[in-house]
Amino acid sequence: MSLPKWFAWFAAVILLAAYAFFEPAPSSSAHAEAVGGPLQVKHEVKGSDVFIECVAVHFPFRKGSGGGHIHVYVNGQKMTEVYTAAFIVRGLPSGKHTIRLELVYNDGKATGMTHEFDVAIR
């Protein structure tokens, strides 16, 4: 006897909701738990653009007090600061480029989480 598909989806939603509800609350120190895991980065080159998605457990991607952002470097030169976990680096010229990402708190403190990768624009 197999269960209906809707039941499997319902069970998955309940498990995800339970995980979100019972996740440990952030500590009173803004920086104490933010470095709860490594920085994971996925990227994809489309034409002259690089689509980037970052995952950092407990890192607060947002503007304002208690938040943090990403410093984006291309070939060693700081290009921008990004306050979202997913973003696009647009309009890179043809050739090989090194992209480095550094997670930083808005108060200027470094997290120690960085990621660097190379892309080839054709």
Backbone atoms as SQL, in Angstrom:
CREATE TABLE atoms (id INTEGER PRIMARY KEY, chain TEXT, resi INTEGER, resn TEXT, atom TEXT, x REAL, y REAL, z REAL);
INSERT INTO atoms VALUES
  (1, 'A', 1, 'MET', 'N', 0.845, -1.169, 0.000),
  (2, 'A', 1, 'MET', 'CA', 0.000, 0.000, 0.000),
  (3, 'A', 1, 'MET', 'C', 0.896, 1.239, 0.000),
  (4, 'A', 2, 'SER', 'N', 0.696, 2.119, -0.918),
  (5, 'A', 2, 'SER', 'CA', 1.499, 3.337, -0.971),
  (6, 'A', 2, 'SER', 'C', 0.684, 4.529, -0.499),
  (7, 'A', 3, 'LEU', 'N', 1.378, 5.494, 0.059),
  (8, 'A', 3, 'LEU', 'CA', 0.727, 6.704, 0.541),
  (9, 'A', 3, 'LEU', 'C', 0.496, 7.666, -0.616),
  (10, 'A', 4, 'PRO', 'N', -0.555, 8.466, -0.549),
  (11, 'A', 4, 'PRO', 'CA', -0.800, 9.456, -1.603),
  (12, 'A', 4, 'PRO', 'C', 0.336, 10.476, -1.651),
  (13, 'A', 5, 'LYS', 'N', 0.582, 11.026, -2.829),
  (14, 'A', 5, 'LYS', 'CA', 1.650, 12.009, -3.001),
  (15, 'A', 5, 'LYS', 'C', 1.440, 13.231, -2.127),
  (16, 'A', 6, 'TRP', 'N', 0.193, 13.653, -1.978),
  (17, 'A', 6, 'TRP', 'CA', -0.059, 14.846, -1.166),
  (18, 'A', 6, 'TRP', 'C', 0.372, 14.630, 0.272),
  (19, 'A', 7, 'PHE', 'N', 0.270, 13.384, 0.768),
  (20, 'A', 7, 'PHE', 'CA', 0.663, 13.096, 2.145),
  (21, 'A', 7, 'PHE', 'C', 2.170, 13.262, 2.324),
  (22, 'A', 8, 'ALA', 'N', 2.939, 12.819, 1.345),
  (23, 'A', 8, 'ALA', 'CA', 4.393, 12.967, 1.409),
  (24, 'A', 8, 'ALA', 'C', 4.779, 14.447, 1.416),
  (25, 'A', 9, 'TRP', 'N', 4.129, 15.238, 0.572),
  (26, 'A', 9, 'TRP', 'CA', 4.409, 16.681, 0.545),
  (27, 'A', 9, 'TRP', 'C', 4.015, 17.334, 1.860),
  (28, 'A', 10, 'PHE', 'N', 2.860, 16.943, 2.388),
  (29, 'A', 10, 'PHE', 'CA', 2.390, 17.489, 3.660),
  (30, 'A', 10, 'PHE', 'C', 3.384, 17.166, 4.784),
  (31, 'A', 11, 'ALA', 'N', 3.865, 15.944, 4.814),
  (32, 'A', 11, 'ALA', 'CA', 4.827, 15.528, 5.839),
  (33, 'A', 11, 'ALA', 'C', 6.129, 16.333, 5.715),
  (34, 'A', 12, 'ALA', 'N', 6.579, 16.561, 4.487),
  (35, 'A', 12, 'ALA', 'CA', 7.801, 17.346, 4.274),
  (36, 'A', 12, 'ALA', 'C', 7.621, 18.777, 4.765),
  (37, 'A', 13, 'VAL', 'N', 6.470, 19.375, 4.486),
  (38, 'A', 13, 'VAL', 'CA', 6.191, 20.741, 4.943),
  (39, 'A', 13, 'VAL', 'C', 6.170, 20.799, 6.467),
  (40, 'A', 14, 'ILE', 'N', 5.560, 19.826, 7.102),
  (41, 'A', 14, 'ILE', 'CA', 5.501, 19.786, 8.565),
  (42, 'A', 14, 'ILE', 'C', 6.910, 19.664, 9.147),
  (43, 'A', 15, 'LEU', 'N', 7.741, 18.821, 8.571),
  (44, 'A', 15, 'LEU', 'CA', 9.119, 18.673, 9.060),
  (45, 'A', 15, 'LEU', 'C', 9.907, 19.972, 8.902),
  (46, 'A', 16, 'LEU', 'N', 9.757, 20.636, 7.763),
  (47, 'A', 16, 'LEU', 'CA', 10.455, 21.906, 7.557),
  (48, 'A', 16, 'LEU', 'C', 9.966, 22.972, 8.534),
  (49, 'A', 17, 'ALA', 'N', 8.667, 23.020, 8.762),
  (50, 'A', 17, 'ALA', 'CA', 8.118, 23.986, 9.711),
  (51, 'A', 17, 'ALA', 'C', 8.628, 23.702, 11.117),
  (52, 'A', 18, 'ALA', 'N', 8.693, 22.437, 11.493),
  (53, 'A', 18, 'ALA', 'CA', 9.191, 22.075, 12.821),
  (54, 'A', 18, 'ALA', 'C', 10.652, 22.473, 12.962),
  (55, 'A', 19, 'TYR', 'N', 11.449, 22.247, 11.928),
  (56, 'A', 19, 'TYR', 'CA', 12.854, 22.644, 11.968),
  (57, 'A', 19, 'TYR', 'C', 12.981, 24.157, 12.144),
  (58, 'A', 20, 'ALA', 'N', 12.197, 24.916, 11.400),
  (59, 'A', 20, 'ALA', 'CA', 12.260, 26.376, 11.497),
  (60, 'A', 20, 'ALA', 'C', 11.801, 26.847, 12.874),
  (61, 'A', 21, 'PHE', 'N', 10.780, 26.202, 13.418),
  (62, 'A', 21, 'PHE', 'CA', 10.239, 26.613, 14.711),
  (63, 'A', 21, 'PHE', 'C', 11.207, 26.296, 15.845),
  (64, 'A', 22, 'PHE', 'N', 11.880, 25.144, 15.779),
  (65, 'A', 22, 'PHE', 'CA', 12.737, 24.709, 16.867),
  (66, 'A', 22, 'PHE', 'C', 14.207, 25.032, 16.662),
  (67, 'A', 23, 'GLU', 'N', 14.532, 25.817, 15.635),
  (68, 'A', 23, 'GLU', 'CA', 15.917, 26.235, 15.410),
  (69, 'A', 23, 'GLU', 'C', 16.359, 27.090, 16.589),
  (70, 'A', 24, 'PRO', 'N', 17.612, 26.930, 17.072),
  (71, 'A', 24, 'PRO', 'CA', 18.064, 27.702, 18.215),
  (72, 'A', 24, 'PRO', 'C', 17.966, 29.200, 17.949),
  (73, 'A', 25, 'ALA', 'N', 17.557, 29.937, 18.947),
  (74, 'A', 25, 'ALA', 'CA', 17.449, 31.389, 18.830),
  (75, 'A', 25, 'ALA', 'C', 18.835, 32.004, 18.756),
  (76, 'A', 26, 'PRO', 'N', 18.984, 33.114, 18.025),
  (77, 'A', 26, 'PRO', 'CA', 20.279, 33.767, 17.969),
  (78, 'A', 26, 'PRO', 'C', 20.693, 34.236, 19.355),
  (79, 'A', 27, 'SER', 'N', 21.997, 34.211, 19.606),
  (80, 'A', 27, 'SER', 'CA', 22.492, 34.651, 20.898),
  (81, 'A', 27, 'SER', 'C', 22.435, 36.164, 20.992),
  (82, 'A', 28, 'SER', 'N', 22.626, 36.675, 22.198),
  (83, 'A', 28, 'SER', 'CA', 22.558, 38.121, 22.388),
  (84, 'A', 28, 'SER', 'C', 23.735, 38.827, 21.742),
  (85, 'A', 29, 'SER', 'N', 24.844, 38.127, 21.571),
  (86, 'A', 29, 'SER', 'CA', 25.993, 38.716, 20.895),
  (87, 'A', 29, 'SER', 'C', 25.768, 38.627, 19.390),
  (88, 'A', 30, 'ALA', 'N', 25.842, 39.746, 18.714),
  (89, 'A', 30, 'ALA', 'CA', 25.530, 39.795, 17.284),
  (90, 'A', 30, 'ALA', 'C', 26.455, 38.913, 16.458),
  (91, 'A', 31, 'HIS', 'N', 27.665, 38.663, 16.959),
  (92, 'A', 31, 'HIS', 'CA', 28.635, 37.927, 16.157),
  (93, 'A', 31, 'HIS', 'C', 28.890, 36.508, 16.656),
  (94, 'A', 32, 'ALA', 'N', 28.323, 36.141, 17.771),
  (95, 'A', 32, 'ALA', 'CA', 28.680, 34.876, 18.400),
  (96, 'A', 32, 'ALA', 'C', 28.346, 33.658, 17.550),
  (97, 'A', 33, 'GLU', 'N', 27.151, 33.579, 16.974),
  (98, 'A', 33, 'GLU', 'CA', 26.744, 32.384, 16.252),
  (99, 'A', 33, 'GLU', 'C', 26.830, 32.522, 14.749),
  (100, 'A', 34, 'ALA', 'N', 27.152, 33.677, 14.251),
  (101, 'A', 34, 'ALA', 'CA', 27.080, 33.887, 12.813),
  (102, 'A', 34, 'ALA', 'C', 28.045, 33.008, 12.045),
  (103, 'A', 35, 'VAL', 'N', 29.137, 32.639, 12.647),
  (104, 'A', 35, 'VAL', 'CA', 30.101, 31.812, 11.953),
  (105, 'A', 35, 'VAL', 'C', 29.835, 30.353, 12.323),
  (106, 'A', 36, 'GLY', 'N', 28.576, 29.946, 12.196),
  (107, 'A', 36, 'GLY', 'CA', 28.167, 28.614, 12.567),
  (108, 'A', 36, 'GLY', 'C', 28.539, 27.564, 11.542),
  (109, 'A', 37, 'GLY', 'N', 28.998, 27.946, 10.390),
  (110, 'A', 37, 'GLY', 'CA', 29.366, 26.974, 9.381),
  (111, 'A', 37, 'GLY', 'C', 30.144, 27.641, 8.274),
  (112, 'A', 38, 'PRO', 'N', 30.632, 26.847, 7.364),
  (113, 'A', 38, 'PRO', 'CA', 31.433, 27.405, 6.282),
  (114, 'A', 38, 'PRO', 'C', 30.581, 28.154, 5.254),
  (115, 'A', 39, 'LEU', 'N', 31.243, 28.940, 4.461),
  (116, 'A', 39, 'LEU', 'CA', 30.599, 29.641, 3.354),
  (117, 'A', 39, 'LEU', 'C', 30.578, 28.700, 2.158),
  (118, 'A', 40, 'GLN', 'N', 29.394, 28.460, 1.629),
  (119, 'A', 40, 'GLN', 'CA', 29.245, 27.631, 0.435),
  (120, 'A', 40, 'GLN', 'C', 28.775, 28.525, -0.700),
  (121, 'A', 41, 'VAL', 'N', 29.402, 28.372, -1.863),
  (122, 'A', 41, 'VAL', 'CA', 29.097, 29.245, -2.989),
  (123, 'A', 41, 'VAL', 'C', 28.852, 28.404, -4.240),
  (124, 'A', 42, 'LYS', 'N', 27.770, 28.753, -4.947),
  (125, 'A', 42, 'LYS', 'CA', 27.501, 28.191, -6.269),
  (126, 'A', 42, 'LYS', 'C', 27.580, 29.346, -7.254),
  (127, 'A', 43, 'HIS', 'N', 28.131, 29.074, -8.428),
  (128, 'A', 43, 'HIS', 'CA', 28.152, 30.128, -9.449),
  (129, 'A', 43, 'HIS', 'C', 27.931, 29.528, -10.820),
  (130, 'A', 44, 'GLU', 'N', 27.405, 30.379, -11.702),
  (131, 'A', 44, 'GLU', 'CA', 27.157, 29.970, -13.083),
  (132, 'A', 44, 'GLU', 'C', 27.425, 31.159, -13.989),
  (133, 'A', 45, 'VAL', 'N', 28.180, 30.919, -15.047),
  (134, 'A', 45, 'VAL', 'CA', 28.491, 31.965, -16.025),
  (135, 'A', 45, 'VAL', 'C', 27.466, 31.895, -17.141),
  (136, 'A', 46, 'LYS', 'N', 26.857, 33.057, -17.434),
  (137, 'A', 46, 'LYS', 'CA', 25.918, 33.172, -18.553),
  (138, 'A', 46, 'LYS', 'C', 26.333, 34.403, -19.347),
  (139, 'A', 47, 'GLY', 'N', 26.968, 34.178, -20.487),
  (140, 'A', 47, 'GLY', 'CA', 27.467, 35.297, -21.283),
  (141, 'A', 47, 'GLY', 'C', 28.577, 36.010, -20.531),
  (142, 'A', 48, 'SER', 'N', 28.398, 37.308, -20.292),
  (143, 'A', 48, 'SER', 'CA', 29.411, 38.072, -19.558),
  (144, 'A', 48, 'SER', 'C', 29.000, 38.304, -18.102),
  (145, 'A', 49, 'ASP', 'N', 27.969, 37.586, -17.661),
  (146, 'A', 49, 'ASP', 'CA', 27.474, 37.722, -16.288),
  (147, 'A', 49, 'ASP', 'C', 27.771, 36.468, -15.473),
  (148, 'A', 50, 'VAL', 'N', 27.990, 36.652, -14.163),
  (149, 'A', 50, 'VAL', 'CA', 28.210, 35.527, -13.260),
  (150, 'A', 50, 'VAL', 'C', 27.120, 35.570, -12.191),
  (151, 'A', 51, 'PHE', 'N', 26.300, 34.527, -12.159),
  (152, 'A', 51, 'PHE', 'CA', 25.233, 34.393, -11.174),
  (153, 'A', 51, 'PHE', 'C', 25.812, 33.675, -9.964),
  (154, 'A', 52, 'ILE', 'N', 25.688, 34.280, -8.779),
  (155, 'A', 52, 'ILE', 'CA', 26.321, 33.760, -7.576),
  (156, 'A', 52, 'ILE', 'C', 25.273, 33.568, -6.489),
  (157, 'A', 53, 'GLU', 'N', 25.353, 32.423, -5.814),
  (158, 'A', 53, 'GLU', 'CA', 24.473, 32.133, -4.681),
  (159, 'A', 53, 'GLU', 'C', 25.333, 31.668, -3.512),
  (160, 'A', 54, 'CYS', 'N', 25.172, 32.316, -2.359),
  (161, 'A', 54, 'CYS', 'CA', 25.962, 32.013, -1.165),
  (162, 'A', 54, 'CYS', 'C', 25.071, 31.420, -0.081),
  (163, 'A', 55, 'VAL', 'N', 25.618, 30.456, 0.642),
  (164, 'A', 55, 'VAL', 'CA', 24.942, 29.891, 1.807),
  (165, 'A', 55, 'VAL', 'C', 25.929, 29.949, 2.960),
  (166, 'A', 56, 'ALA', 'N', 25.542, 30.644, 4.033),
  (167, 'A', 56, 'ALA', 'CA', 26.352, 30.737, 5.244),
  (168, 'A', 56, 'ALA', 'C', 25.402, 30.615, 6.430),
  (169, 'A', 57, 'VAL', 'N', 25.508, 29.523, 7.146),
  (170, 'A', 57, 'VAL', 'CA', 24.600, 29.248, 8.251),
  (171, 'A', 57, 'VAL', 'C', 24.694, 30.353, 9.296),
  (172, 'A', 58, 'HIS', 'N', 23.565, 30.887, 9.674),
  (173, 'A', 58, 'HIS', 'CA', 23.432, 31.909, 10.718),
  (174, 'A', 58, 'HIS', 'C', 24.067, 33.252, 10.365),
  (175, 'A', 59, 'PHE', 'N', 24.401, 33.498, 9.094),
  (176, 'A', 59, 'PHE', 'CA', 24.936, 34.816, 8.741),
  (177, 'A', 59, 'PHE', 'C', 23.772, 35.713, 8.331),
  (178, 'A', 60, 'PRO', 'N', 23.673, 36.906, 8.917),
  (179, 'A', 60, 'PRO', 'CA', 22.518, 37.790, 8.676),
  (180, 'A', 60, 'PRO', 'C', 22.703, 38.695, 7.459),
  (181, 'A', 61, 'PHE', 'N', 22.356, 38.228, 6.265),
  (182, 'A', 61, 'PHE', 'CA', 22.448, 39.041, 5.052),
  (183, 'A', 61, 'PHE', 'C', 21.392, 40.136, 5.102),
  (184, 'A', 62, 'ARG', 'N', 21.756, 41.325, 5.575),
  (185, 'A', 62, 'ARG', 'CA', 20.808, 42.440, 5.595),
  (186, 'A', 62, 'ARG', 'C', 21.523, 43.722, 5.980),
  (187, 'A', 63, 'LYS', 'N', 20.895, 44.834, 5.610),
  (188, 'A', 63, 'LYS', 'CA', 21.408, 46.153, 5.979),
  (189, 'A', 63, 'LYS', 'C', 21.035, 46.444, 7.424),
  (190, 'A', 64, 'GLY', 'N', 21.750, 47.378, 8.033),
  (191, 'A', 64, 'GLY', 'CA', 21.400, 47.829, 9.371),
  (192, 'A', 64, 'GLY', 'C', 22.139, 47.103, 10.469),
  (193, 'A', 65, 'SER', 'N', 21.790, 47.469, 11.672),
  (194, 'A', 65, 'SER', 'CA', 22.421, 46.929, 12.870),
  (195, 'A', 65, 'SER', 'C', 22.211, 45.424, 12.972),
  (196, 'A', 66, 'GLY', 'N', 23.267, 44.714, 13.293),
  (197, 'A', 66, 'GLY', 'CA', 23.177, 43.267, 13.439),
  (198, 'A', 66, 'GLY', 'C', 23.243, 42.501, 12.143),
  (199, 'A', 67, 'GLY', 'N', 23.347, 43.195, 11.032),
  (200, 'A', 67, 'GLY', 'CA', 23.380, 42.537, 9.730),
  (201, 'A', 67, 'GLY', 'C', 24.797, 42.401, 9.187),
  (202, 'A', 68, 'GLY', 'N', 24.858, 41.895, 7.976),
  (203, 'A', 68, 'GLY', 'CA', 26.141, 41.719, 7.322),
  (204, 'A', 68, 'GLY', 'C', 25.991, 41.748, 5.819),
  (205, 'A', 69, 'HIS', 'N', 27.142, 41.785, 5.137),
  (206, 'A', 69, 'HIS', 'CA', 27.138, 41.876, 3.683),
  (207, 'A', 69, 'HIS', 'C', 28.361, 41.169, 3.109),
  (208, 'A', 70, 'ILE', 'N', 28.436, 41.163, 1.791),
  (209, 'A', 70, 'ILE', 'CA', 29.537, 40.513, 1.086),
  (210, 'A', 70, 'ILE', 'C', 30.352, 41.583, 0.363),
  (211, 'A', 71, 'HIS', 'N', 31.661, 41.562, 0.566),
  (212, 'A', 71, 'HIS', 'CA', 32.556, 42.367, -0.263),
  (213, 'A', 71, 'HIS', 'C', 32.887, 41.511, -1.484),
  (214, 'A', 72, 'VAL', 'N', 32.662, 42.066, -2.674),
  (215, 'A', 72, 'VAL', 'CA', 32.905, 41.338, -3.920),
  (216, 'A', 72, 'VAL', 'C', 34.124, 41.934, -4.604),
  (217, 'A', 73, 'TYR', 'N', 35.137, 41.102, -4.828),
  (218, 'A', 73, 'TYR', 'CA', 36.356, 41.514, -5.501),
  (219, 'A', 73, 'TYR', 'C', 36.457, 40.789, -6.831),
  (220, 'A', 74, 'VAL', 'N', 36.873, 41.502, -7.869),
  (221, 'A', 74, 'VAL', 'CA', 37.145, 40.893, -9.166),
  (222, 'A', 74, 'VAL', 'C', 38.580, 41.234, -9.516),
  (223, 'A', 75, 'ASN', 'N', 39.386, 40.207, -9.699),
  (224, 'A', 75, 'ASN', 'CA', 40.813, 40.360, -10.012),
  (225, 'A', 75, 'ASN', 'C', 41.521, 41.248, -8.993),
  (226, 'A', 76, 'GLY', 'N', 41.179, 41.061, -7.708),
  (227, 'A', 76, 'GLY', 'CA', 41.835, 41.781, -6.629),
  (228, 'A', 76, 'GLY', 'C', 41.307, 43.172, -6.351),
  (229, 'A', 77, 'GLN', 'N', 40.371, 43.654, -7.149),
  (230, 'A', 77, 'GLN', 'CA', 39.819, 45.003, -6.976),
  (231, 'A', 77, 'GLN', 'C', 38.399, 44.898, -6.435),
  (232, 'A', 78, 'LYS', 'N', 38.135, 45.636, -5.333),
  (233, 'A', 78, 'LYS', 'CA', 36.794, 45.607, -4.761),
  (234, 'A', 78, 'LYS', 'C', 35.821, 46.270, -5.728),
  (235, 'A', 79, 'MET', 'N', 34.764, 45.508, -6.074),
  (236, 'A', 79, 'MET', 'CA', 33.780, 46.001, -7.039),
  (237, 'A', 79, 'MET', 'C', 32.533, 46.554, -6.359),
  (238, 'A', 80, 'THR', 'N', 32.073, 45.870, -5.306),
  (239, 'A', 80, 'THR', 'CA', 30.812, 46.279, -4.687),
  (240, 'A', 80, 'THR', 'C', 30.640, 45.606, -3.341),
  (241, 'A', 81, 'GLU', 'N', 29.597, 46.021, -2.629),
  (242, 'A', 81, 'GLU', 'CA', 29.128, 45.359, -1.421),
  (243, 'A', 81, 'GLU', 'C', 27.699, 44.909, -1.689),
  (244, 'A', 82, 'VAL', 'N', 27.388, 43.673, -1.315),
  (245, 'A', 82, 'VAL', 'CA', 26.084, 43.084, -1.599),
  (246, 'A', 82, 'VAL', 'C', 25.453, 42.637, -0.286),
  (247, 'A', 83, 'TYR', 'N', 24.169, 42.947, -0.108),
  (248, 'A', 83, 'TYR', 'CA', 23.466, 42.621, 1.134),
  (249, 'A', 83, 'TYR', 'C', 22.508, 41.452, 0.981),
  (250, 'A', 84, 'THR', 'N', 22.626, 40.710, -0.106),
  (251, 'A', 84, 'THR', 'CA', 21.779, 39.544, -0.338),
  (252, 'A', 84, 'THR', 'C', 22.664, 38.332, -0.589),
  (253, 'A', 85, 'ALA', 'N', 22.106, 37.142, -0.358),
  (254, 'A', 85, 'ALA', 'CA', 22.869, 35.914, -0.531),
  (255, 'A', 85, 'ALA', 'C', 23.011, 35.508, -2.000),
  (256, 'A', 86, 'ALA', 'N', 22.143, 36.018, -2.859),
  (257, 'A', 86, 'ALA', 'CA', 22.211, 35.718, -4.294),
  (258, 'A', 86, 'ALA', 'C', 22.300, 37.036, -5.053),
  (259, 'A', 87, 'PHE', 'N', 23.194, 37.082, -6.028),
  (260, 'A', 87, 'PHE', 'CA', 23.399, 38.310, -6.788),
  (261, 'A', 87, 'PHE', 'C', 24.086, 37.984, -8.105),
  (262, 'A', 88, 'ILE', 'N', 24.252, 39.007, -8.950),
  (263, 'A', 88, 'ILE', 'CA', 24.860, 38.835, -10.270),
  (264, 'A', 88, 'ILE', 'C', 25.997, 39.837, -10.423),
  (265, 'A', 89, 'VAL', 'N', 27.146, 39.352, -10.875),
  (266, 'A', 89, 'VAL', 'CA', 28.234, 40.229, -11.296),
  (267, 'A', 89, 'VAL', 'C', 28.065, 40.371, -12.806),
  (268, 'A', 90, 'ARG', 'N', 27.758, 41.579, -13.243),
  (269, 'A', 90, 'ARG', 'CA', 27.392, 41.792, -14.644),
  (270, 'A', 90, 'ARG', 'C', 28.527, 42.413, -15.464),
  (271, 'A', 91, 'GLY', 'N', 28.527, 42.048, -16.741),
  (272, 'A', 91, 'GLY', 'CA', 29.345, 42.727, -17.738),
  (273, 'A', 91, 'GLY', 'C', 30.848, 42.546, -17.636),
  (274, 'A', 92, 'LEU', 'N', 31.303, 41.360, -17.271),
  (275, 'A', 92, 'LEU', 'CA', 32.746, 41.126, -17.230),
  (276, 'A', 92, 'LEU', 'C', 33.295, 41.029, -18.652),
  (277, 'A', 93, 'PRO', 'N', 34.471, 41.590, -18.899),
  (278, 'A', 93, 'PRO', 'CA', 35.066, 41.476, -20.233),
  (279, 'A', 93, 'PRO', 'C', 35.570, 40.052, -20.489),
  (280, 'A', 94, 'SER', 'N', 35.815, 39.734, -21.746),
  (281, 'A', 94, 'SER', 'CA', 36.322, 38.412, -22.107),
  (282, 'A', 94, 'SER', 'C', 37.628, 38.136, -21.389),
  (283, 'A', 95, 'GLY', 'N', 37.824, 36.872, -21.053),
  (284, 'A', 95, 'GLY', 'CA', 39.061, 36.448, -20.403),
  (285, 'A', 95, 'GLY', 'C', 38.792, 35.742, -19.088),
  (286, 'A', 96, 'LYS', 'N', 39.883, 35.430, -18.388),
  (287, 'A', 96, 'LYS', 'CA', 39.806, 34.741, -17.101),
  (288, 'A', 96, 'LYS', 'C', 39.759, 35.783, -15.986),
  (289, 'A', 97, 'HIS', 'N', 38.887, 35.550, -14.996),
  (290, 'A', 97, 'HIS', 'CA', 38.744, 36.469, -13.869),
  (291, 'A', 97, 'HIS', 'C', 38.699, 35.670, -12.573),
  (292, 'A', 98, 'THR', 'N', 39.275, 36.243, -11.519),
  (293, 'A', 98, 'THR', 'CA', 39.205, 35.659, -10.194),
  (294, 'A', 98, 'THR', 'C', 38.220, 36.487, -9.368),
  (295, 'A', 99, 'ILE', 'N', 37.222, 35.815, -8.813),
  (296, 'A', 99, 'ILE', 'CA', 36.225, 36.475, -7.975),
  (297, 'A', 99, 'ILE', 'C', 36.438, 36.002, -6.545),
  (298, 'A', 100, 'ARG', 'N', 36.527, 36.967, -5.629),
  (299, 'A', 100, 'ARG', 'CA', 36.679, 36.652, -4.209),
  (300, 'A', 100, 'ARG', 'C', 35.530, 37.294, -3.438),
  (301, 'A', 101, 'LEU', 'N', 34.943, 36.513, -2.554),
  (302, 'A', 101, 'LEU', 'CA', 33.835, 36.977, -1.732),
  (303, 'A', 101, 'LEU', 'C', 34.275, 36.942, -0.274),
  (304, 'A', 102, 'GLU', 'N', 34.012, 38.023, 0.460),
  (305, 'A', 102, 'GLU', 'CA', 34.328, 38.088, 1.884),
  (306, 'A', 102, 'GLU', 'C', 33.080, 38.505, 2.643),
  (307, 'A', 103, 'LEU', 'N', 32.668, 37.722, 3.631),
  (308, 'A', 103, 'LEU', 'CA', 31.529, 38.085, 4.459),
  (309, 'A', 103, 'LEU', 'C', 31.996, 38.989, 5.592),
  (310, 'A', 104, 'VAL', 'N', 31.293, 40.112, 5.748),
  (311, 'A', 104, 'VAL', 'CA', 31.670, 41.139, 6.717),
  (312, 'A', 104, 'VAL', 'C', 30.408, 41.609, 7.438),
  (313, 'A', 105, 'TYR', 'N', 30.538, 41.855, 8.740),
  (314, 'A', 105, 'TYR', 'CA', 29.420, 42.445, 9.467),
  (315, 'A', 105, 'TYR', 'C', 29.345, 43.926, 9.150),
  (316, 'A', 106, 'ASN', 'N', 28.164, 44.495, 9.291),
  (317, 'A', 106, 'ASN', 'CA', 27.976, 45.913, 8.971),
  (318, 'A', 106, 'ASN', 'C', 28.735, 46.843, 9.901),
  (319, 'A', 107, 'ASP', 'N', 29.163, 46.345, 11.053),
  (320, 'A', 107, 'ASP', 'CA', 29.982, 47.170, 11.942),
  (321, 'A', 107, 'ASP', 'C', 31.464, 47.102, 11.577),
  (322, 'A', 108, 'GLY', 'N', 31.781, 46.412, 10.468),
  (323, 'A', 108, 'GLY', 'CA', 33.146, 46.360, 9.961),
  (324, 'A', 108, 'GLY', 'C', 33.946, 45.142, 10.379),
  (325, 'A', 109, 'LYS', 'N', 33.432, 44.333, 11.292),
  (326, 'A', 109, 'LYS', 'CA', 34.167, 43.157, 11.753),
  (327, 'A', 109, 'LYS', 'C', 34.125, 42.063, 10.695),
  (328, 'A', 110, 'ALA', 'N', 35.288, 41.464, 10.446),
  (329, 'A', 110, 'ALA', 'CA', 35.385, 40.372, 9.479),
  (330, 'A', 110, 'ALA', 'C', 34.888, 39.080, 10.112),
  (331, 'A', 111, 'THR', 'N', 34.333, 38.202, 9.313),
  (332, 'A', 111, 'THR', 'CA', 33.861, 36.907, 9.798),
  (333, 'A', 111, 'THR', 'C', 34.919, 35.830, 9.628),
  (334, 'A', 112, 'GLY', 'N', 35.849, 36.061, 8.727),
  (335, 'A', 112, 'GLY', 'CA', 36.815, 35.028, 8.389),
  (336, 'A', 112, 'GLY', 'C', 36.304, 34.098, 7.302),
  (337, 'A', 113, 'MET', 'N', 35.058, 34.310, 6.857),
  (338, 'A', 113, 'MET', 'CA', 34.501, 33.471, 5.800),
  (339, 'A', 113, 'MET', 'C', 34.760, 34.122, 4.452),
  (340, 'A', 114, 'THR', 'N', 35.513, 33.429, 3.627),
  (341, 'A', 114, 'THR', 'CA', 35.820, 33.916, 2.276),
  (342, 'A', 114, 'THR', 'C', 35.681, 32.753, 1.293),
  (343, 'A', 115, 'HIS', 'N', 35.532, 33.110, 0.040),
  (344, 'A', 115, 'HIS', 'CA', 35.499, 32.096, -1.019),
  (345, 'A', 115, 'HIS', 'C', 36.054, 32.746, -2.280),
  (346, 'A', 116, 'GLU', 'N', 36.895, 32.013, -2.994),
  (347, 'A', 116, 'GLU', 'CA', 37.494, 32.543, -4.221),
  (348, 'A', 116, 'GLU', 'C', 37.359, 31.499, -5.322),
  (349, 'A', 117, 'PHE', 'N', 37.035, 31.954, -6.526),
  (350, 'A', 117, 'PHE', 'CA', 36.917, 31.047, -7.659),
  (351, 'A', 117, 'PHE', 'C', 37.249, 31.807, -8.941),
  (352, 'A', 118, 'ASP', 'N', 37.581, 31.045, -9.967),
  (353, 'A', 118, 'ASP', 'CA', 37.909, 31.618, -11.275),
  (354, 'A', 118, 'ASP', 'C', 36.759, 31.365, -12.249),
  (355, 'A', 119, 'VAL', 'N', 36.567, 32.323, -13.150),
  (356, 'A', 119, 'VAL', 'CA', 35.591, 32.171, -14.219),
  (357, 'A', 119, 'VAL', 'C', 36.255, 32.567, -15.526),
  (358, 'A', 120, 'ALA', 'N', 35.760, 32.004, -16.609),
  (359, 'A', 120, 'ALA', 'CA', 36.249, 32.350, -17.950),
  (360, 'A', 120, 'ALA', 'C', 35.077, 32.921, -18.745),
  (361, 'A', 121, 'ILE', 'N', 35.241, 34.130, -19.206),
  (362, 'A', 121, 'ILE', 'CA', 34.226, 34.792, -20.027),
  (363, 'A', 121, 'ILE', 'C', 34.668, 34.687, -21.470),
  (364, 'A', 122, 'ARG', 'N', 33.779, 34.207, -22.334),
  (365, 'A', 122, 'ARG', 'CA', 34.132, 34.031, -23.753),
  (366, 'A', 122, 'ARG', 'C', 33.503, 35.118, -24.593);
